[in-house]
XYZ file of C-alpha atoms in Angstrom:
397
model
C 52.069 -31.149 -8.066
C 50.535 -31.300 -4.765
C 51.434 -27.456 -3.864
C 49.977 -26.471 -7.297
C 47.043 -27.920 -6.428
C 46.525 -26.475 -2.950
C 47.578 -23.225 -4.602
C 44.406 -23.886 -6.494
C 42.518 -24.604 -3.569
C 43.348 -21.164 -2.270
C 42.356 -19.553 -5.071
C 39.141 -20.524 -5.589
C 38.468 -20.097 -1.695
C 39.348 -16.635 -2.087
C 36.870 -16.142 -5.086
C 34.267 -17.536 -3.450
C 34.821 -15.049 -0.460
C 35.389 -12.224 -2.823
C 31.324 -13.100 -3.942
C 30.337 -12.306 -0.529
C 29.251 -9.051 -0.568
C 29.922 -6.404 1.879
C 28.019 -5.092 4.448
C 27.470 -1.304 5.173
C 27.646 0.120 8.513
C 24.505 1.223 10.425
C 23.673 4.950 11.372
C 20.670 4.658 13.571
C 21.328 5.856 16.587
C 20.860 4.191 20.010
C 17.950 4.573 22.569
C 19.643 6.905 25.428
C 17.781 5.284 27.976
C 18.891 1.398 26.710
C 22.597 0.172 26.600
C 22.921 -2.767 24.380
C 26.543 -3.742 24.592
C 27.729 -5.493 21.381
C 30.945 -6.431 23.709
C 30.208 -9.338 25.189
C 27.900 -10.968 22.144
C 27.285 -14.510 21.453
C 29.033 -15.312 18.612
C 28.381 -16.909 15.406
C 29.260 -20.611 14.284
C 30.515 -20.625 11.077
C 29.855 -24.039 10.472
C 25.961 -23.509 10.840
C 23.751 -24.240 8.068
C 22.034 -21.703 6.535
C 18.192 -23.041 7.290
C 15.157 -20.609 8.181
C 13.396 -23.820 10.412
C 13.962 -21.416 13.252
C 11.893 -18.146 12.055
C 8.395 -18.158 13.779
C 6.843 -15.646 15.409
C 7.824 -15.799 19.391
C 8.348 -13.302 22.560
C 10.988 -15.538 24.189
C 14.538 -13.755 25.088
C 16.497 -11.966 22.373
C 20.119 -13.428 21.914
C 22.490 -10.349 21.467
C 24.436 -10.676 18.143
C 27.361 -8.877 16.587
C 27.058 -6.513 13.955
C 26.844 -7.545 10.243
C 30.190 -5.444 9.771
C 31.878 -7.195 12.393
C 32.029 -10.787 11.496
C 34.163 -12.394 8.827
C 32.009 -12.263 5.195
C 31.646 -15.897 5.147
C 29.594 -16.166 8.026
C 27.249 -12.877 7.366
C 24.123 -14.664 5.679
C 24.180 -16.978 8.710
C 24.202 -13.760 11.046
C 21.792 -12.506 8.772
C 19.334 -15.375 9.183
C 19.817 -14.911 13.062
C 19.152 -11.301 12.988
C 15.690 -11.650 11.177
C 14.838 -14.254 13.532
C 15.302 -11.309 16.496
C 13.012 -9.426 14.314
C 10.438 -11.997 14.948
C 9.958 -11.534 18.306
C 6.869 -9.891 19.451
C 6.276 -7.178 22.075
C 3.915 -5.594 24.303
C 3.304 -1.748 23.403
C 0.975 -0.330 25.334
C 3.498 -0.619 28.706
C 6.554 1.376 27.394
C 8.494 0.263 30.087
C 8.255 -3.762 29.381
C 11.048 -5.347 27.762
C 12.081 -2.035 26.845
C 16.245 -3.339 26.492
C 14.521 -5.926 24.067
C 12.652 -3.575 21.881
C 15.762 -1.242 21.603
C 17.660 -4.562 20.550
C 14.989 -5.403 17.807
C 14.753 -1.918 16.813
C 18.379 -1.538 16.191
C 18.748 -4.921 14.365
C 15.824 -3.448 12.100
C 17.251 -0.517 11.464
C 20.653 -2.547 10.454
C 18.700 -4.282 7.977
C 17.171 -1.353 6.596
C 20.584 0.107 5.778
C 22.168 -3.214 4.189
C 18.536 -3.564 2.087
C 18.761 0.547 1.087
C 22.564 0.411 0.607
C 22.270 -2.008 -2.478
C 25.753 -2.885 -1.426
C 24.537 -6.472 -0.968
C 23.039 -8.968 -3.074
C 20.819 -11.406 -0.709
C 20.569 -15.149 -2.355
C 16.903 -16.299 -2.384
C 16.980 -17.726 1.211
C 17.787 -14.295 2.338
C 15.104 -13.497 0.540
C 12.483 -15.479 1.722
C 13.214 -14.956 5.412
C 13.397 -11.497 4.968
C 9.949 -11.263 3.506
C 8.766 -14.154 6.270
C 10.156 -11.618 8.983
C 8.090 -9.097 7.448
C 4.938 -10.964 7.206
C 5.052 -12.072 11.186
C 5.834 -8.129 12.353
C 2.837 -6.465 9.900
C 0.184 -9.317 9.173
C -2.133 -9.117 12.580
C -5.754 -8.578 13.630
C -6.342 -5.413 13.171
C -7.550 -3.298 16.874
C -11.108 -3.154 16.788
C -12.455 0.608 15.106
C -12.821 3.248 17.523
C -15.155 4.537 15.712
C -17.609 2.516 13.492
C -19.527 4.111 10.766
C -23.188 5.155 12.314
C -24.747 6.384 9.591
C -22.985 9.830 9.194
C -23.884 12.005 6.443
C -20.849 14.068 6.233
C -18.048 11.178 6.365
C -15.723 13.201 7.534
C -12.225 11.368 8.555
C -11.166 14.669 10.403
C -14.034 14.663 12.807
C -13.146 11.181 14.147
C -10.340 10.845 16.717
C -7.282 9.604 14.874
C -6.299 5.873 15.896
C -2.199 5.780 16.295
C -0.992 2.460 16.531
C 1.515 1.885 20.251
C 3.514 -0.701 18.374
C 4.133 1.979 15.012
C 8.004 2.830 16.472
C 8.818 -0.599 15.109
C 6.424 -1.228 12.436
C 7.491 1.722 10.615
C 10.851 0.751 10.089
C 9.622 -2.640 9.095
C 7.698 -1.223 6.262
C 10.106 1.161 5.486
C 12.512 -2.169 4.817
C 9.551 -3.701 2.818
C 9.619 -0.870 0.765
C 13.191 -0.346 0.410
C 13.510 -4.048 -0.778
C 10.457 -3.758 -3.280
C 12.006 -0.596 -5.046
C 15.989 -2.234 -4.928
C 17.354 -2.003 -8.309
C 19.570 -5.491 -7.401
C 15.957 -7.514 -6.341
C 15.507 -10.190 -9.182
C 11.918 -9.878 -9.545
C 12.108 -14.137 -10.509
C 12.675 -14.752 -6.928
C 10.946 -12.210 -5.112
C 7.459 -13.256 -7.059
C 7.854 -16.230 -5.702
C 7.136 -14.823 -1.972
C 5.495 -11.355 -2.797
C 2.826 -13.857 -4.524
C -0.751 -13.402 -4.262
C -1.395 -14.246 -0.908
C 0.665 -11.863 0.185
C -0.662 -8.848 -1.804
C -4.006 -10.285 -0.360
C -2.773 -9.661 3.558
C -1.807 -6.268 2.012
C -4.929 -5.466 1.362
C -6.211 -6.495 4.626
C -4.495 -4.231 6.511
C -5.579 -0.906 4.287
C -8.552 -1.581 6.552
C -5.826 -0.074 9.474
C -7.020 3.118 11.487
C -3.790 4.619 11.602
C -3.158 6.969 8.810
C 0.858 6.751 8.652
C 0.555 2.749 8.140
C -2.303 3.062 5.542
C -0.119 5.677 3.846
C 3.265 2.862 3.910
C 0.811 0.084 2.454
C -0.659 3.211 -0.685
C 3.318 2.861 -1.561
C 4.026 -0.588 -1.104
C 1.236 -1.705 -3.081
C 1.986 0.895 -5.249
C 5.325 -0.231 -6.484
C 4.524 -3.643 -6.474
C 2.298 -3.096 -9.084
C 4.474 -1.332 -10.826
C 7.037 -3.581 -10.732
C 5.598 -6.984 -11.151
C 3.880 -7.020 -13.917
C 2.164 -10.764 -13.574
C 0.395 -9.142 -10.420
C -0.940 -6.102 -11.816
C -4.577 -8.142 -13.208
C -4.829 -10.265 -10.204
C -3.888 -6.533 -8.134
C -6.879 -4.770 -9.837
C -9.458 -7.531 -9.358
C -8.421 -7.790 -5.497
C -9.234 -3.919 -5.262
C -12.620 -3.907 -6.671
C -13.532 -6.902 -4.129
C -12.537 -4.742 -1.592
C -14.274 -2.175 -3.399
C -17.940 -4.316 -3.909
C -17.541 -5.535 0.029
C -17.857 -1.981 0.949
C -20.309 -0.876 -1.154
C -22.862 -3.819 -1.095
C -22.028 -5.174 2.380
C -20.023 -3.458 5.529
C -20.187 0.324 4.427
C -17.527 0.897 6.580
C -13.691 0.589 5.430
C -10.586 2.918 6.224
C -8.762 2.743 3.124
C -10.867 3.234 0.245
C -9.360 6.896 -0.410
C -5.569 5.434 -0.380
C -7.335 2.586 -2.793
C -8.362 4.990 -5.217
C -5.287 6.805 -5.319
C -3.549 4.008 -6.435
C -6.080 3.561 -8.716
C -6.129 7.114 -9.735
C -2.475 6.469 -11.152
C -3.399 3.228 -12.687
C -6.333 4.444 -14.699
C -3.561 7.128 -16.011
C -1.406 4.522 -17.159
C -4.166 2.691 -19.256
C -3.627 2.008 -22.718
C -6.021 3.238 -25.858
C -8.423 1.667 -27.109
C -9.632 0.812 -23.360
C -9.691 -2.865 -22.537
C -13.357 -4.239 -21.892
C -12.201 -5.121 -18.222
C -11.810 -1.602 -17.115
C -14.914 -0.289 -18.874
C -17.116 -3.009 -16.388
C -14.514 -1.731 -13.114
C -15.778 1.589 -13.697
C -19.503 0.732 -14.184
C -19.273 -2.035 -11.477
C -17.261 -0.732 -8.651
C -16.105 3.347 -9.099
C -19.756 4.870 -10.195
C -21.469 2.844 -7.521
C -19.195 4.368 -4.913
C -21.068 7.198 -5.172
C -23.843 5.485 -3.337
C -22.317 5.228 0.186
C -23.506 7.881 2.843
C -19.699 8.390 3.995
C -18.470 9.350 0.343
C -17.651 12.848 1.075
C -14.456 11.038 2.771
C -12.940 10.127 -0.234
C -15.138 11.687 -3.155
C -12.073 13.789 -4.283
C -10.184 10.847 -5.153
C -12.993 8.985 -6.524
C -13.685 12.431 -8.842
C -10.530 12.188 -9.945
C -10.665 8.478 -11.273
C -13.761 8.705 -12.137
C -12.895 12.198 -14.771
C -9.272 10.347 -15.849
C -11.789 7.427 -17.880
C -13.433 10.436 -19.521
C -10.447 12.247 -20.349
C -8.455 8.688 -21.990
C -12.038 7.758 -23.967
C -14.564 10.664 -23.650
C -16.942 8.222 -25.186
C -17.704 6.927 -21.560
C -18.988 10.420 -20.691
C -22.643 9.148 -21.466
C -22.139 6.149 -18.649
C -20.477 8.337 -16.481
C -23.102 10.757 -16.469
C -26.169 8.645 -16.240
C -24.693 6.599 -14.010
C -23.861 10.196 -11.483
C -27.507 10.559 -11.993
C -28.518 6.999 -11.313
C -27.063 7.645 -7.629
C -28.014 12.159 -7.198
C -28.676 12.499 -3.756
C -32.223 13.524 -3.023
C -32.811 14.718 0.740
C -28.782 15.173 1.724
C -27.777 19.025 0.191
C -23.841 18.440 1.146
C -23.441 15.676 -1.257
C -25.323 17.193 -3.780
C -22.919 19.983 -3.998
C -20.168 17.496 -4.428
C -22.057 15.785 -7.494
C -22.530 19.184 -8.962
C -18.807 19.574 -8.427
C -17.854 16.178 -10.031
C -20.076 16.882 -12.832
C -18.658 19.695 -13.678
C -15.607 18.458 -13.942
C -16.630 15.873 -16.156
C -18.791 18.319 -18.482
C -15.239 20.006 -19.341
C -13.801 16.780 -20.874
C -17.206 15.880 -22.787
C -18.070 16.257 -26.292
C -21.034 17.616 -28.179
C -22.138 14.199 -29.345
C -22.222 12.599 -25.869
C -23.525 15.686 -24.192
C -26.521 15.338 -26.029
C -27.332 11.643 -24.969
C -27.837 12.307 -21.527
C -29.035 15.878 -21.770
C -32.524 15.560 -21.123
C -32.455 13.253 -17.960
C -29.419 15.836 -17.032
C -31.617 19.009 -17.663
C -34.541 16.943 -15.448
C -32.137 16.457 -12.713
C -30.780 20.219 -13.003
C -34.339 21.513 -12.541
C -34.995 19.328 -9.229
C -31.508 20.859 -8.183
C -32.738 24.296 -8.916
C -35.814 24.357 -6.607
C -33.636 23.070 -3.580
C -33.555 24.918 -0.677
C -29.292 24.618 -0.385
C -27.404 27.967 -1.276
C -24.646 26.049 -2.395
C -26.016 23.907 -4.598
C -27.619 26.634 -5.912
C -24.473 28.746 -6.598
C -23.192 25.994 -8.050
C -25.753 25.472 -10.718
C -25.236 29.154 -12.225
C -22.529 28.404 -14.302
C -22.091 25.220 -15.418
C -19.196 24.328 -18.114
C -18.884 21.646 -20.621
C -16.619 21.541 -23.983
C -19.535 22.597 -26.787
C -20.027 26.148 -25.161
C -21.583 26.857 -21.201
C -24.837 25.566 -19.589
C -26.294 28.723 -18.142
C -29.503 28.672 -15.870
């Protein structure tokens, strides 16, 4: 009796290991100028309660540590917990040479977890969970440098004529966005759990940091957010209300923001997605926050995305080509020619998806502004206003 019952014992130990799952090898490949040497590595007790009271943010010494593949299963999600809290630590950038055997270390161990996250090889139980997205949150949510360049005034709002900020810490942050983004999209995440630390606040502190100068981090966060929204569905209202604050700061207070064009591209794909007849909510977004972009003196920096939002509401209800319109006309430049041309552009482009029956609402205040256009000195604006489409037939001047 007793062996039958320690045969029992030994089975359900070996289920239990069987559970664990297993852990894929690493490819990245080692700094050339920085041994780490995974010989001599502290090792890991197996005894040790799995407990995240020890992941904070620090810059103390990093404690070398085996390789996931390397240890027996039962003791990976311990390892695991020990690995994030190396990802943790904090570094000085701007001297390339400081701590540079510790960076290597906490690059490597972030590329490890990259692979074990992209694999899909591994389920991670919610602790795993929540330290990995607490390890996430103390590497990407920071004070931002100050701008380089702050927004004087310029008329032409050109991104391309500024000197282009790239972050001295991005060798890391990269591949810790790159294993945000590989956990958001994992077929295996249980979207139950992970709401419960991708919550608000944290899509928040996402938005914070589209306010980033450098382009390659603004263009990780577009994605991010991106499939967030995509995939949790109880974010997507409190998602959309988040942008347009963003979206009302800029317009009625600072003027000055480095993400609204990767904001409206998400948004761009969101307005495609909306559902007919249009919901009341987006009809005030576009009358509250998207015409009123127009207004801004640095627009010609992202007035091809906002064109494009602003055309894909005409297109799903063309009855909103009479707001659009007067509200285009509400903001027509008057002195500066080079937005001017863009409006002319934009309104073209929403003459083509317009119907008879709105046309003619806004048509005279339209002709009035046409005729203003006409006597302006620009050549552009000018060559623009010779041939002017919409559906019912072609405005000709």
């Amino acid at each position: 009796m007793f062996n039958k019952i320690r045969k029992r014992g030994h089975r359900k130990a070996s289920k239990s290991e069987g559970a664990e799952p297993p852990i894929p090898t690493t490819n990245s490949s080692p700094n050339p100028d920085v041994t780490v040497n995974h010989a001599s590595v502290t090792a890991v007790n197996p005894s040790q309660p799995l407990t995240l009271a020890g992941l904070t943010h620090n810059s103390g010494g990093i404690e070398v540590l085996p390789l996931l593949k390397e240890v027996p299963l039962l003791d990976r999600h311990v390892l695991f917990i020990k690995k994030l809290q190396i990802c943790c630590n904090s570094f000085d950038f701007t001297d390339t040479l400081k701590n540079a055997r510790e960076k290597e270390i906490k690059r490597q161990t972030l590329s490890e977890l990259v692979d074990l996250v992209q694999s899909g090889s591994c389920k991670m139980n919610e602790i795993m969970q929540e330290g990995l997205v607490k390890m996430i949150s103390i590497n990407i949510f920071r004070c931002l440098p100050p701008a380089l360049h702050e927004n004087k005034g310029a008329e032409s709002g050109d991104p391309d004529e500024d000197e282009m900020y790239l972050d001295p810490s991005w060798p890391h942050l990269q591949i810790v966005y790159e294993l945000l983004l590989r956990y958001v999209v994992s077929p295996d995440m249980d979207t139950k759990i992970a709401k419960r630390y991708l919550d608000h606040s944290f899509v928040l502190k996402l938005l914070d940091l589209f306010d980033s100068e450098d382009p390659r981090e603004r263009e990780y966060l577009k994605t991010i957010l991106h499939r967030i929204y995509g995939k949790f569905m109880v974010h997507r209202p409190f998602i959309r209300k988040a942008i347009n604050d963003v979206f009302y700061r800029f317009i009625f207070e600072t003027e000055r923001h480095s993400g609204i064009c990767e904001l409206l591209e998400i948004l761009g794909s969101i307005i495609n997605g909306f559902a007919l007849p249009m919901k009341e909510e987006h009809k005030l977004f576009l009358v509250r926050a998207l015409i009123p972009l127009h207004k801004t003196k640095c627009v010609a920096s992202y007035h091809q995305q906002l064109s494009y939002c602003i055309t894909q509401f005409v297109e799903k209800d063309y009855r909103l080509a009479d707001i659009v319109i007067k509200g285009l006309l509400k903001y027509w430049p008057v002195t500066n020619c080079g937005k001017e041309v863009l409006f002319l552009g934009e309104l073209e482009e929403i003459l083509e998806a317009t119907q008879s029956e709105e046309f003619q609402r806004c048509m005279v205040p339209l002709f009035r502004q046409i005729a203003r256009s006409i006597n302006s000195s620009h050549f552009q604006a000018h060559c623009r206003l010779l041939n002017v489409p919409f559906s019912g037939g072609t405005m000709s001047t």
